Structures are given as structure tokens and as C-alpha cells.
Coordinates of N, CA, C and O in Angstrom, one line a residue:
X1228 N -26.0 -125.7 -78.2 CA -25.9 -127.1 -77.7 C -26.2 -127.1 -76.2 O -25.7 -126.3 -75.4
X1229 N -27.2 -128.0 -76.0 CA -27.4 -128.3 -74.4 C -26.3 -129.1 -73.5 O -25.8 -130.2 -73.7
X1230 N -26.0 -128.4 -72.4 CA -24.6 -129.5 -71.5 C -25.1 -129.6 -70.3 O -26.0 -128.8 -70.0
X1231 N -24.7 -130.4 -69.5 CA -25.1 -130.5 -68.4 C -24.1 -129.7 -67.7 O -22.9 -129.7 -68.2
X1232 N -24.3 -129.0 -66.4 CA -23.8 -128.2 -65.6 C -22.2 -128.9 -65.2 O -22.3 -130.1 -64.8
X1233 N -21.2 -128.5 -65.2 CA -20.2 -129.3 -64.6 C -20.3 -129.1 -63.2 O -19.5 -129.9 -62.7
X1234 N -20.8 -128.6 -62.4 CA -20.8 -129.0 -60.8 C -22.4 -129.6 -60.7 O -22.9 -129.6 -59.6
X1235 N -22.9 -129.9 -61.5 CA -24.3 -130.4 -61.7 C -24.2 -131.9 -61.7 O -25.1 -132.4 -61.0
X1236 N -23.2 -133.0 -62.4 CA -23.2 -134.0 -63.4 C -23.5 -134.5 -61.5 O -24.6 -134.0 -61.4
X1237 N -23.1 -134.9 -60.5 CA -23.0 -136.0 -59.8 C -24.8 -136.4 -59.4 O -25.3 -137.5 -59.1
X1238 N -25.4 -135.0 -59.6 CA -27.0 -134.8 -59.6 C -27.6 -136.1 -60.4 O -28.5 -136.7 -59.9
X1239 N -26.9 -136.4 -61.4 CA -27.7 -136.9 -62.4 C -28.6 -138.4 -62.1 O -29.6 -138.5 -62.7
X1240 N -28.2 -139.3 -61.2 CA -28.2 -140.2 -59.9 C -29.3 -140.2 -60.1 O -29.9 -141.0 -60.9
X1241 N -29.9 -138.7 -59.0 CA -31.2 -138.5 -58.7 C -32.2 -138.2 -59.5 O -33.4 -138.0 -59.2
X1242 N -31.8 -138.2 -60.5 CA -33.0 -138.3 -62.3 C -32.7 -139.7 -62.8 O -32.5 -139.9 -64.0
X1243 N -32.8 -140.9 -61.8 CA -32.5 -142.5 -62.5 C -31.3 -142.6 -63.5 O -31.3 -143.6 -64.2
X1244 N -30.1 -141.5 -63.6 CA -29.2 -142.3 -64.6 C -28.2 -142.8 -63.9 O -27.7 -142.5 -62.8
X1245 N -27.7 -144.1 -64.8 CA -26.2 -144.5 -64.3 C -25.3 -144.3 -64.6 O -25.1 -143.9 -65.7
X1246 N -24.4 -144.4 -63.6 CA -23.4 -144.0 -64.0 C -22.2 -145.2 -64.3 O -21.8 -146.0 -63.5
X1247 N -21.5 -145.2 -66.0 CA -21.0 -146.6 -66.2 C -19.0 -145.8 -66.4 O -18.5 -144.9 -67.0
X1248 N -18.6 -146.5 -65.8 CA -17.5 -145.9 -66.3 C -16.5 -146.2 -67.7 O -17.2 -146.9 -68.4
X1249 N -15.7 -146.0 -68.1 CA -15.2 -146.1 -69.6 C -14.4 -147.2 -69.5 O -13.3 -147.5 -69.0
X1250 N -15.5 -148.0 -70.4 CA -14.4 -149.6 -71.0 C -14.9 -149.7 -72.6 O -15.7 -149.0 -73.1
X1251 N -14.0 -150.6 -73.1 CA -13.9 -150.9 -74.3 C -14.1 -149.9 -75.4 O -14.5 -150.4 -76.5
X1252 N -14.0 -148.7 -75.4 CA -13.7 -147.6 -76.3 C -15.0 -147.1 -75.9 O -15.1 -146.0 -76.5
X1253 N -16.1 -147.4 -75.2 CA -16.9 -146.5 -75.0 C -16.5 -144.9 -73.6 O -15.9 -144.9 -72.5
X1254 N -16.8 -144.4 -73.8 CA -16.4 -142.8 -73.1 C -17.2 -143.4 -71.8 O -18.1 -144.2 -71.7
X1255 N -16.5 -142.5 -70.5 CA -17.7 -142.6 -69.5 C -18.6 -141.5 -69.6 O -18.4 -140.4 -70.0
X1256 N -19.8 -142.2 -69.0 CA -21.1 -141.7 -69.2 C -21.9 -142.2 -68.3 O -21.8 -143.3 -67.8
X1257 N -23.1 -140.9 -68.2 CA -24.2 -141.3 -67.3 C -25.4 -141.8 -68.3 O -25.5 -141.0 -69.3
X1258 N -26.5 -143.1 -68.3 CA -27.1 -143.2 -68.9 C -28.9 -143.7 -68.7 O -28.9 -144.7 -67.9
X1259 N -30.0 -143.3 -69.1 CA -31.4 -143.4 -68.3 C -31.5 -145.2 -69.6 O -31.1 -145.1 -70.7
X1260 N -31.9 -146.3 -69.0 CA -32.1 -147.3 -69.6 C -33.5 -148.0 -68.8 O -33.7 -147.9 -67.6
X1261 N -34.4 -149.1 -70.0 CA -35.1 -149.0 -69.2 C -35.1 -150.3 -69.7 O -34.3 -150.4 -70.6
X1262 N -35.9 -151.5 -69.5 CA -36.2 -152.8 -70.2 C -37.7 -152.8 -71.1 O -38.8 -152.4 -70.7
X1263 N -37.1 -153.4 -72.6 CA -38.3 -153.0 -73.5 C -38.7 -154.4 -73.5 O -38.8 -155.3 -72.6
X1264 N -39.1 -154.4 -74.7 CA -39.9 -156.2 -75.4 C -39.0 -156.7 -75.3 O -38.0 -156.3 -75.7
X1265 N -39.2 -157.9 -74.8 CA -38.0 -158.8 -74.9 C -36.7 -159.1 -74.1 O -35.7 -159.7 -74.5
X1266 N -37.0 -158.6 -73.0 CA -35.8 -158.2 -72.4 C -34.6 -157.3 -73.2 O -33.5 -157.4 -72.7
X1267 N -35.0 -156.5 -74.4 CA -33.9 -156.1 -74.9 C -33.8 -154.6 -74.2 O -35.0 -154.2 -74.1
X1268 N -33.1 -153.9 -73.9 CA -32.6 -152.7 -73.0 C -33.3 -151.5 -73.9 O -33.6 -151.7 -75.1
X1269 N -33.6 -150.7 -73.4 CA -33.7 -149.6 -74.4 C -33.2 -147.7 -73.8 O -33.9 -147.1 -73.0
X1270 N -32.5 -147.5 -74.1 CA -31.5 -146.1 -74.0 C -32.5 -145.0 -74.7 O -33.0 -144.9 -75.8
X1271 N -32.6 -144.3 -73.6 CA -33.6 -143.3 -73.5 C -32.9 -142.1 -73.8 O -33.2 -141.6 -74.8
X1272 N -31.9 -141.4 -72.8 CA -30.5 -140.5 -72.8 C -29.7 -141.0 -72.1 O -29.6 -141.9 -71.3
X1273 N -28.8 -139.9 -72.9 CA -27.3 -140.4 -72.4 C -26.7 -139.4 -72.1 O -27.2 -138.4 -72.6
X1274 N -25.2 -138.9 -71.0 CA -24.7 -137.8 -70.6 C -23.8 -138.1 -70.8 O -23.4 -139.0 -70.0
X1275 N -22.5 -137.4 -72.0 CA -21.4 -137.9 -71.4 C -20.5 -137.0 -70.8 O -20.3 -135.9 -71.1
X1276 N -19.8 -137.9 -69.5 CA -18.6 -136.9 -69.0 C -17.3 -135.9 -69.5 O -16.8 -134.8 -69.3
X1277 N -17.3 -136.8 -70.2 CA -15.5 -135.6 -70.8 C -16.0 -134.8 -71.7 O -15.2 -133.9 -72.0
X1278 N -17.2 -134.6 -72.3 CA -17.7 -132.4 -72.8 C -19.0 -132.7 -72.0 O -19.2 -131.5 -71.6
X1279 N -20.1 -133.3 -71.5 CA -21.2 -133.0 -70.7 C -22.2 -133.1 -71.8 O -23.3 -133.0 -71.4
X1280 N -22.1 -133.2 -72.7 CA -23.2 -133.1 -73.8 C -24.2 -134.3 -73.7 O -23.9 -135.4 -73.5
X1281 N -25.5 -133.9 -73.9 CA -26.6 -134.5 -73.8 C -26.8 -135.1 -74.8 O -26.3 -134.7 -75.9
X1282 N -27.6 -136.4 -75.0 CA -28.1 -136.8 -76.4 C -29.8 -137.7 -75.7 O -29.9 -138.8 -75.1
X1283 N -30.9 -137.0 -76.2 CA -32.3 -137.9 -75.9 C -32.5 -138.6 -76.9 O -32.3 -138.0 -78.0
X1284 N -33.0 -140.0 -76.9 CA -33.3 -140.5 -77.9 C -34.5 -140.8 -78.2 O -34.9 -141.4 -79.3
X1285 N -35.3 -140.4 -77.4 CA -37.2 -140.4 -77.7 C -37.9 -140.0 -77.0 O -37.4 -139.5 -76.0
X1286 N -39.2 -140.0 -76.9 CA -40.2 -139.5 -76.0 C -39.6 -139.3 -74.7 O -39.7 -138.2 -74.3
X1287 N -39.0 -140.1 -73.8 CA -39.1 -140.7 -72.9 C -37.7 -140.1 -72.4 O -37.5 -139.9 -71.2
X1288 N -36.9 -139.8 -73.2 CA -35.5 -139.4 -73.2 C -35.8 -137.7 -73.1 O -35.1 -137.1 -72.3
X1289 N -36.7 -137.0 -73.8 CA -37.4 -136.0 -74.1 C -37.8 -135.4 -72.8 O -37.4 -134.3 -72.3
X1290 N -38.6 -136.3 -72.3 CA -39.3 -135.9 -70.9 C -38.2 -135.7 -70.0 O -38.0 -134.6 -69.4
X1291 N -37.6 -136.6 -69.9 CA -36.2 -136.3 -68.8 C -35.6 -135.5 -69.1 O -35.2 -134.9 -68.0
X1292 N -35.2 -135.0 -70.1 CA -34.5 -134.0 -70.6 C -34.7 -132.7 -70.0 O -33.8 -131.9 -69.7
X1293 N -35.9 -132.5 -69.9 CA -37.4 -131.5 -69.4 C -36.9 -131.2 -68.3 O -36.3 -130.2 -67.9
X1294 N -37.3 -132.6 -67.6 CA -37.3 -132.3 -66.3 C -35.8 -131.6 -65.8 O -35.7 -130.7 -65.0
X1295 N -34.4 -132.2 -66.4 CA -32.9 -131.6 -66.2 C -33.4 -130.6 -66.5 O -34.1 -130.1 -65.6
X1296 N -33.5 -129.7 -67.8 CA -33.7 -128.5 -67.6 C -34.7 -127.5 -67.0 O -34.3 -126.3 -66.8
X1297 N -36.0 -127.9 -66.6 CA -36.9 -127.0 -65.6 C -35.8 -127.3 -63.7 O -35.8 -126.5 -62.8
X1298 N -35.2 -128.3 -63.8 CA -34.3 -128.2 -62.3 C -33.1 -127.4 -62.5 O -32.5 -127.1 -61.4
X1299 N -32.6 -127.1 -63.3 CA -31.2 -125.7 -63.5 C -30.5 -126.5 -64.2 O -29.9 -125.9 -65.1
X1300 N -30.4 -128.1 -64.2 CA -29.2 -128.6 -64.4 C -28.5 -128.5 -65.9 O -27.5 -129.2 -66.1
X1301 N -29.0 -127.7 -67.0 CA -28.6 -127.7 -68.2 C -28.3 -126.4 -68.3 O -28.7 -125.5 -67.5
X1302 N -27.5 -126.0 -69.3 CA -26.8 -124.7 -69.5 C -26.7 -125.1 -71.5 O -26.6 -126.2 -72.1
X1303 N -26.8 -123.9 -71.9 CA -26.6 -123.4 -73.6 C -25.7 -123.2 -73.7 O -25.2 -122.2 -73.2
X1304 N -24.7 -124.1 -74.6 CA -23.4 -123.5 -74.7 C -23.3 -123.3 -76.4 O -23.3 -124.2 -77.2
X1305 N -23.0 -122.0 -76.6 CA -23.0 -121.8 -78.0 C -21.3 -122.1 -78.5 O -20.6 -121.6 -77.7
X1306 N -20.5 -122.7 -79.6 CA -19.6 -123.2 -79.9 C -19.2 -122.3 -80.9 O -19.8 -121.9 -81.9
X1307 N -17.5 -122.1 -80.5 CA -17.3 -121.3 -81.6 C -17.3 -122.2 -83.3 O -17.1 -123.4 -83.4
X1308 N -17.6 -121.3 -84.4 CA -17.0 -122.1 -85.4 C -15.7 -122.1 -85.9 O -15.3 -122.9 -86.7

């Protein structure tokens, strides 16, 4: 599993994500969004704070992804079973 570095996460800023903090049962998290057709939002990746775990959700999410890992900012964490 890919995580983001824990002295890494405040970085994430400077790769365009935001940072929203936790309301309504959603977790806080950093997130890359961009405006699609329609003015409807579209969620590219997402980082969340309390395990760091990454999730891209397409091309575009993909690419960023890239780029966190060619800058250090991701780490392999293998999970026990």
C-alpha cells in the first residue's frame, strides 16, 4: 500500500491539494479537485490524514500521484495480515 510520508503530509499544499478538515462523518483529508462539465467538481486524489493512505481516481489523479512519488513524498507500507 502507498502512504504518504507522515512528516511529508503538510507538503501536500504545494502539489495543489486541500486541505478540508473533518465534518459530517467525512475523515479529514487532503484533496486535488478540479471543475468539470457543468460546474460539477471532479476529485482527482485524495489523502487521508488519520492512516495517510492515498486513493487516485484517474488519469489526472495518476499523474499526481507520479509526481508525490518521483519527490520522496510516498513510502510502501506492507500490512500485516
Amino acid at each position: 500500500m502507498l502512504k504518504i510520508k507522515a512528516d511529508k503530509m503538510k507538503d501536500l499544499e504545494k502539489f495543489k491539494l486541500e486541505y478540508h478538515r473533518e465534518q459530517r462523518n467525512i475523515y479529514e483529508h487532503y484533496s486535488y479537485v478540479t471543475k468539470g462539465d457543468f460546474c460539477n467538481d471532479e476529485l482527482h486524489l485524495c489523502v487521508w490524514c488519520h492512516n495517510r493512505e492515498i486513493k487516485a481516481f484517474d488519469r489526472e489523479g495518476h499523474d499526481l500521484l507520479f509526481d508525490l512519488i518521483t519527490s520522496g513524498m510516498v513510502e510502501k507500507v506492507v500490512e500485516d495480515e
